[in-house]
mmCIF file of C-alpha atoms in Angstrom:
data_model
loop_
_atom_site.group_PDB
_atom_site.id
_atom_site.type_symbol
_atom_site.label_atom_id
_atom_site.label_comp_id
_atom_site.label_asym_id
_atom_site.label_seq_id
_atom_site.Cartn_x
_atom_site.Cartn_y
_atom_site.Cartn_z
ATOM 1 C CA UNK A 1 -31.901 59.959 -24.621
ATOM 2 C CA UNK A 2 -33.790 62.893 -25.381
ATOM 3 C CA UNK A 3 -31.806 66.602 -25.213
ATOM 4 C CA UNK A 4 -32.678 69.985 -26.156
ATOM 5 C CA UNK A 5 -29.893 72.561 -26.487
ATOM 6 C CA UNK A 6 -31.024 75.804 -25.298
ATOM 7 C CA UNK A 7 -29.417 79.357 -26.485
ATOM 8 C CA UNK A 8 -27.985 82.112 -24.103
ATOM 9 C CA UNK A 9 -27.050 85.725 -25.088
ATOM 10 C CA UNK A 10 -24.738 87.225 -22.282
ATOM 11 C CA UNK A 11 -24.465 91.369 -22.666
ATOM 12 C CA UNK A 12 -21.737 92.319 -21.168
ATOM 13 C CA UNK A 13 -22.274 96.151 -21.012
ATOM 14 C CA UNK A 14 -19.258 97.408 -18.480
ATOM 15 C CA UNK A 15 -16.694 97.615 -15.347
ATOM 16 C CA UNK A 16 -16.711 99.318 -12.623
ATOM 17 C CA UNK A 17 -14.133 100.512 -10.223
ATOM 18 C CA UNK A 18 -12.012 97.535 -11.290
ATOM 19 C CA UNK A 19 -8.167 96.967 -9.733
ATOM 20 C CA UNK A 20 -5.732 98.295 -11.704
ATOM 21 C CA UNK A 21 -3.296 95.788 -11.730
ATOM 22 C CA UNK A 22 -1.266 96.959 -14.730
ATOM 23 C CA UNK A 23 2.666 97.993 -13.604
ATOM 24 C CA UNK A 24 2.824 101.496 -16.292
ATOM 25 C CA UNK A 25 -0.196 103.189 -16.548
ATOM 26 C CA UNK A 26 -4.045 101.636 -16.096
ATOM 27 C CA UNK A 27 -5.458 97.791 -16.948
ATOM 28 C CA UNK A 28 -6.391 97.130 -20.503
ATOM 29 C CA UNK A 29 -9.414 95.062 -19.720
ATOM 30 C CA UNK A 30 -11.806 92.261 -21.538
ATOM 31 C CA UNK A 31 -13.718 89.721 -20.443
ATOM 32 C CA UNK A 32 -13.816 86.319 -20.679
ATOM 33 C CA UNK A 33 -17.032 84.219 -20.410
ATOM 34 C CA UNK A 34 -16.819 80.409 -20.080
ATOM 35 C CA UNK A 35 -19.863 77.769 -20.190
ATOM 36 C CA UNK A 36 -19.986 74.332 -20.494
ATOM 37 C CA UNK A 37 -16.471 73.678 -22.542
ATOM 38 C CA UNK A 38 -17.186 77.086 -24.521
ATOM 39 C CA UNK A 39 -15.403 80.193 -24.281
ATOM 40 C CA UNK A 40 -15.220 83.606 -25.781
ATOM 41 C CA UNK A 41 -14.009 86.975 -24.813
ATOM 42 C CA UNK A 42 -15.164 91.185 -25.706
ATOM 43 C CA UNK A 43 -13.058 93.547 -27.079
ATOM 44 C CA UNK A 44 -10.082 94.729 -24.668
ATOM 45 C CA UNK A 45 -10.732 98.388 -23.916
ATOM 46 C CA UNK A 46 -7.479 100.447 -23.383
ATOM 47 C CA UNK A 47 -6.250 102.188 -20.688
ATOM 48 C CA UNK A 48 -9.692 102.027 -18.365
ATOM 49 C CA UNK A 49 -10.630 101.312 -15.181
ATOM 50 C CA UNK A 50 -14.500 101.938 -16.090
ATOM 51 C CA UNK A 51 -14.569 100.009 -19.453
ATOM 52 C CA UNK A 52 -17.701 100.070 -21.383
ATOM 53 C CA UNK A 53 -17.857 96.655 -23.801
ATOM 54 C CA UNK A 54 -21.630 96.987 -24.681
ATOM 55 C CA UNK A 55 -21.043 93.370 -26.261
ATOM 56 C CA UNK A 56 -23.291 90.286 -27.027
ATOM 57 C CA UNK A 57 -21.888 87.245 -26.635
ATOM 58 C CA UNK A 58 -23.999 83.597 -27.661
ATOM 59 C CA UNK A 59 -23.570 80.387 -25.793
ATOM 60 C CA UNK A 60 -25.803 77.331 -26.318
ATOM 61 C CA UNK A 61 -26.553 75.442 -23.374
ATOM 62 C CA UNK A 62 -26.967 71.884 -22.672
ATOM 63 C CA UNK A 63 -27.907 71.799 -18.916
ATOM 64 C CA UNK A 64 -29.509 74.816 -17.539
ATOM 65 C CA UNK A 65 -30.546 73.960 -14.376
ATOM 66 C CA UNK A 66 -26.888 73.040 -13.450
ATOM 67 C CA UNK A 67 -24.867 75.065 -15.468
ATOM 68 C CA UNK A 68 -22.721 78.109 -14.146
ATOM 69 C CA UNK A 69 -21.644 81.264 -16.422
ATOM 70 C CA UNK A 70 -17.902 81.753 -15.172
ATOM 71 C CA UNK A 71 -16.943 85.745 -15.464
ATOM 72 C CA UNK A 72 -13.321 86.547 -15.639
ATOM 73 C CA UNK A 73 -12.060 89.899 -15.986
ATOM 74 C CA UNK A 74 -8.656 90.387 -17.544
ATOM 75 C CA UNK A 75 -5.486 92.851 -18.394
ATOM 76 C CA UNK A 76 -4.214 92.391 -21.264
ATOM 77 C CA UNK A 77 -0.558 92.476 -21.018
ATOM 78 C CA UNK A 78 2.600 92.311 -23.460
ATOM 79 C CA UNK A 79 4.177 89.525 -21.372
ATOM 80 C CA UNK A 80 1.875 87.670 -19.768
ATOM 81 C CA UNK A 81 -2.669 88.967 -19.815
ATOM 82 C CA UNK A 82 -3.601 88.934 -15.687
ATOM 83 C CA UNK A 83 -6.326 87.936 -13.882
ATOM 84 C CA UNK A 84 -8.300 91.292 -12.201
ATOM 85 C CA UNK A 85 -11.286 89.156 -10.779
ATOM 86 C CA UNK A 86 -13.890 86.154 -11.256
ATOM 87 C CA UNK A 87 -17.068 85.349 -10.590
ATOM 88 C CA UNK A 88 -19.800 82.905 -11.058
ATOM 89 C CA UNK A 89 -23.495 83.087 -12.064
ATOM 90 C CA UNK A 90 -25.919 79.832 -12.386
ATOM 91 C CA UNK A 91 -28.347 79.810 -14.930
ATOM 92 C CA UNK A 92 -31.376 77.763 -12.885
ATOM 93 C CA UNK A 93 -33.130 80.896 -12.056
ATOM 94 C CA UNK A 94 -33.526 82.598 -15.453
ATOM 95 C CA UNK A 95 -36.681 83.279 -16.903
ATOM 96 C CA UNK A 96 -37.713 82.455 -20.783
ATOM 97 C CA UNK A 97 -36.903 85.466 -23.229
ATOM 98 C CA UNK A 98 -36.666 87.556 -20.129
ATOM 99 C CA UNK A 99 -33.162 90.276 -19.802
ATOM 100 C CA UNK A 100 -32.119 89.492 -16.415
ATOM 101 C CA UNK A 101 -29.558 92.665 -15.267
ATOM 102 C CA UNK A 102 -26.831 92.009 -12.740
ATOM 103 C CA UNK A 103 -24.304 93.956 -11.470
ATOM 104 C CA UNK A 104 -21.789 91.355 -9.876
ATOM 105 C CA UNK A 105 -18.867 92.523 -7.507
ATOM 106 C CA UNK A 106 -15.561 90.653 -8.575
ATOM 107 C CA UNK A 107 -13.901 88.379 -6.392
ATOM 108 C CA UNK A 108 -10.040 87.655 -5.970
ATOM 109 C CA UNK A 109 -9.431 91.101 -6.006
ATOM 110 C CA UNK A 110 -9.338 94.512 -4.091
ATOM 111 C CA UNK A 111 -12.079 96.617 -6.149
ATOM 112 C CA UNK A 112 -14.394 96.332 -8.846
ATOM 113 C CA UNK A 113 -17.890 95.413 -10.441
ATOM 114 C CA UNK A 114 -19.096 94.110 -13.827
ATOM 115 C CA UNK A 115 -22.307 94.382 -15.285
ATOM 116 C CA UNK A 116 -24.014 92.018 -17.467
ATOM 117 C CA UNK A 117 -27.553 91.445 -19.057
ATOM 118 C CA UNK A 118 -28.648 87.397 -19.621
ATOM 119 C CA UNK A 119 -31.470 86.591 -21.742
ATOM 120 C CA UNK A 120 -32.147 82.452 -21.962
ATOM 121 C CA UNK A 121 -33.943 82.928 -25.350
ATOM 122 C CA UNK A 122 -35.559 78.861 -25.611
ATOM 123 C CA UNK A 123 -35.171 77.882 -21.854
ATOM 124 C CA UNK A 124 -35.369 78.990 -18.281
ATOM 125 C CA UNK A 125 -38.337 79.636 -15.811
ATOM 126 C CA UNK A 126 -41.733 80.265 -18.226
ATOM 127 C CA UNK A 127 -44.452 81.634 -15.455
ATOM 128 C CA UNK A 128 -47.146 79.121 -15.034
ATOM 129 C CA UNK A 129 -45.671 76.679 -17.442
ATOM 130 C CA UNK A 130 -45.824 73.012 -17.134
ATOM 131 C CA UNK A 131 -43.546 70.869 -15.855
ATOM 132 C CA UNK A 132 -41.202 70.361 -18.733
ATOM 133 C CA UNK A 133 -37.355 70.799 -19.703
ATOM 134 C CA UNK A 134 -37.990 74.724 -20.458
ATOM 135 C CA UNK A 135 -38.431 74.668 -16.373
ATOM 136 C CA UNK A 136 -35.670 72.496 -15.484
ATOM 137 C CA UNK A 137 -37.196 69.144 -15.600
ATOM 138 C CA UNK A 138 -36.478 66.208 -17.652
ATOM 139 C CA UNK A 139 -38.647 65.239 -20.508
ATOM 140 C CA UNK A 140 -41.128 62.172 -18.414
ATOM 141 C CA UNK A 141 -40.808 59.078 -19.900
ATOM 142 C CA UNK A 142 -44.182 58.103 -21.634
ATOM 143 C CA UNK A 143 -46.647 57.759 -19.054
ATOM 144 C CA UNK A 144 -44.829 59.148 -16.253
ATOM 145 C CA UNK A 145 -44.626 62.419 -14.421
ATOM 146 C CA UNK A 146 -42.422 65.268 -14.744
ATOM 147 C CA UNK A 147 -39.379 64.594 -11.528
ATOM 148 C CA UNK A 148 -36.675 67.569 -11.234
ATOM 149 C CA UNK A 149 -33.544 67.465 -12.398
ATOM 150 C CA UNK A 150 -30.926 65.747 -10.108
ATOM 151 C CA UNK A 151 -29.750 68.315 -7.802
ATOM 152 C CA UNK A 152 -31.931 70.870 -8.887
ATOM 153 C CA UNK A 153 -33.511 72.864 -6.218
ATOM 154 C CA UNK A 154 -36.198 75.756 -6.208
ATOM 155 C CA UNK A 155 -35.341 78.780 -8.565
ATOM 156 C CA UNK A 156 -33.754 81.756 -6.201
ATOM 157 C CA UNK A 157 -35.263 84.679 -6.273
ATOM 158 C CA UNK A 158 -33.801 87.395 -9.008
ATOM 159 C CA UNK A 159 -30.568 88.981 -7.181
ATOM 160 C CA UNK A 160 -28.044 91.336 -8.339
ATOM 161 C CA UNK A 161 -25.002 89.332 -6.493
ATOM 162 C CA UNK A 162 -23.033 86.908 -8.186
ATOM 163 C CA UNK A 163 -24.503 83.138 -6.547
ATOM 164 C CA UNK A 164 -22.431 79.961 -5.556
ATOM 165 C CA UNK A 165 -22.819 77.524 -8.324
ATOM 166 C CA UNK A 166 -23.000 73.067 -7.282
ATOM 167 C CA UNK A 167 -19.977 71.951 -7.358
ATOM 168 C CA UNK A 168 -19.566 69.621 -10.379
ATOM 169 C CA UNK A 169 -17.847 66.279 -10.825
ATOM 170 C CA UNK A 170 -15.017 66.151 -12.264
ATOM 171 C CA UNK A 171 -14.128 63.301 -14.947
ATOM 172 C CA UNK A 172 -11.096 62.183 -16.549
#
């Protein structure tokens, strides 16, 4: 079986407006990026409702097409770090060594935005490309055509709102 690992570089520049949800004072938020089994987390900035990260974070990425970036902002806390909001962003869509800006409104909460900068550095949507796994398709099989991926459907245009990701199966 033939797989290429792509690379992602997530910017996560700042918040917005977010809910303060600390008890004493204001939210000491970071942010916490999870894809495919990995997860890592910026700086917590002190004290803010309008934090400003400015920080790159790598992922490497096994299944573009399907794959969802999961955005959690947090508060750190003494006791116990809270949850200020989520949301989701799938990868199908991205263009090839393009910076794709979003600002995406957090959900699961009363207030707040986050914004973040993706680059897919070796995979993603490469203008006028053929069909290949750079543009979500499987490698063919030696004499075949290029078929999409399963469940793959046609990129979305670029949008600056947090989109639904598949649902994925679950195995134990």
């Amino acid at each position: 079986f033939f797989s290429t690992m792509g690379r992602l570089n997530v910017r996560v520049v700042r918040g917005t407006n977010l809910e303060d949800v600390d008890i004493f004072g204001k939210s000491d938020p970071y942010v916490v990026l999870e894809l495919e089994g990995q997860k890592q987390k910026t700086k917590v900035i002190k004290n803010c409702l309008n934090p400003v990260w400015d920080q790159t974070l790598s992922f490497n990425v096994l299944n573009p097409a399907t794959s969802c970036l999961q955005v959690t902002v947090k508060d750190q806390h003494f006791m116990k770090d809270r949850k200020i909001g989520t949301c989701t962003v799938a990868l199908a869509h991205l263009q090839r060594g393009h910076k794709d800006f979003k600002v995406l409104s957090l959900l699961k909460c009363t207030s707040g935005s986050i914004e973040i900068e993706l680059e897919a550095l070796d995979f993603g949507v490469d203008s006028g490309a053929a069909p290949g796994p750079a543009n979500g398709q499987y490698p063919p099989p030696q004499g075949q055509p290029a078929q999409p991926m399963p469940g793959s459907a046609p990129y979305p245009p670029n949008s600056n709102t947090a989109q639904p990701c598949p649902q994925q199966p679950y195995y134990q």
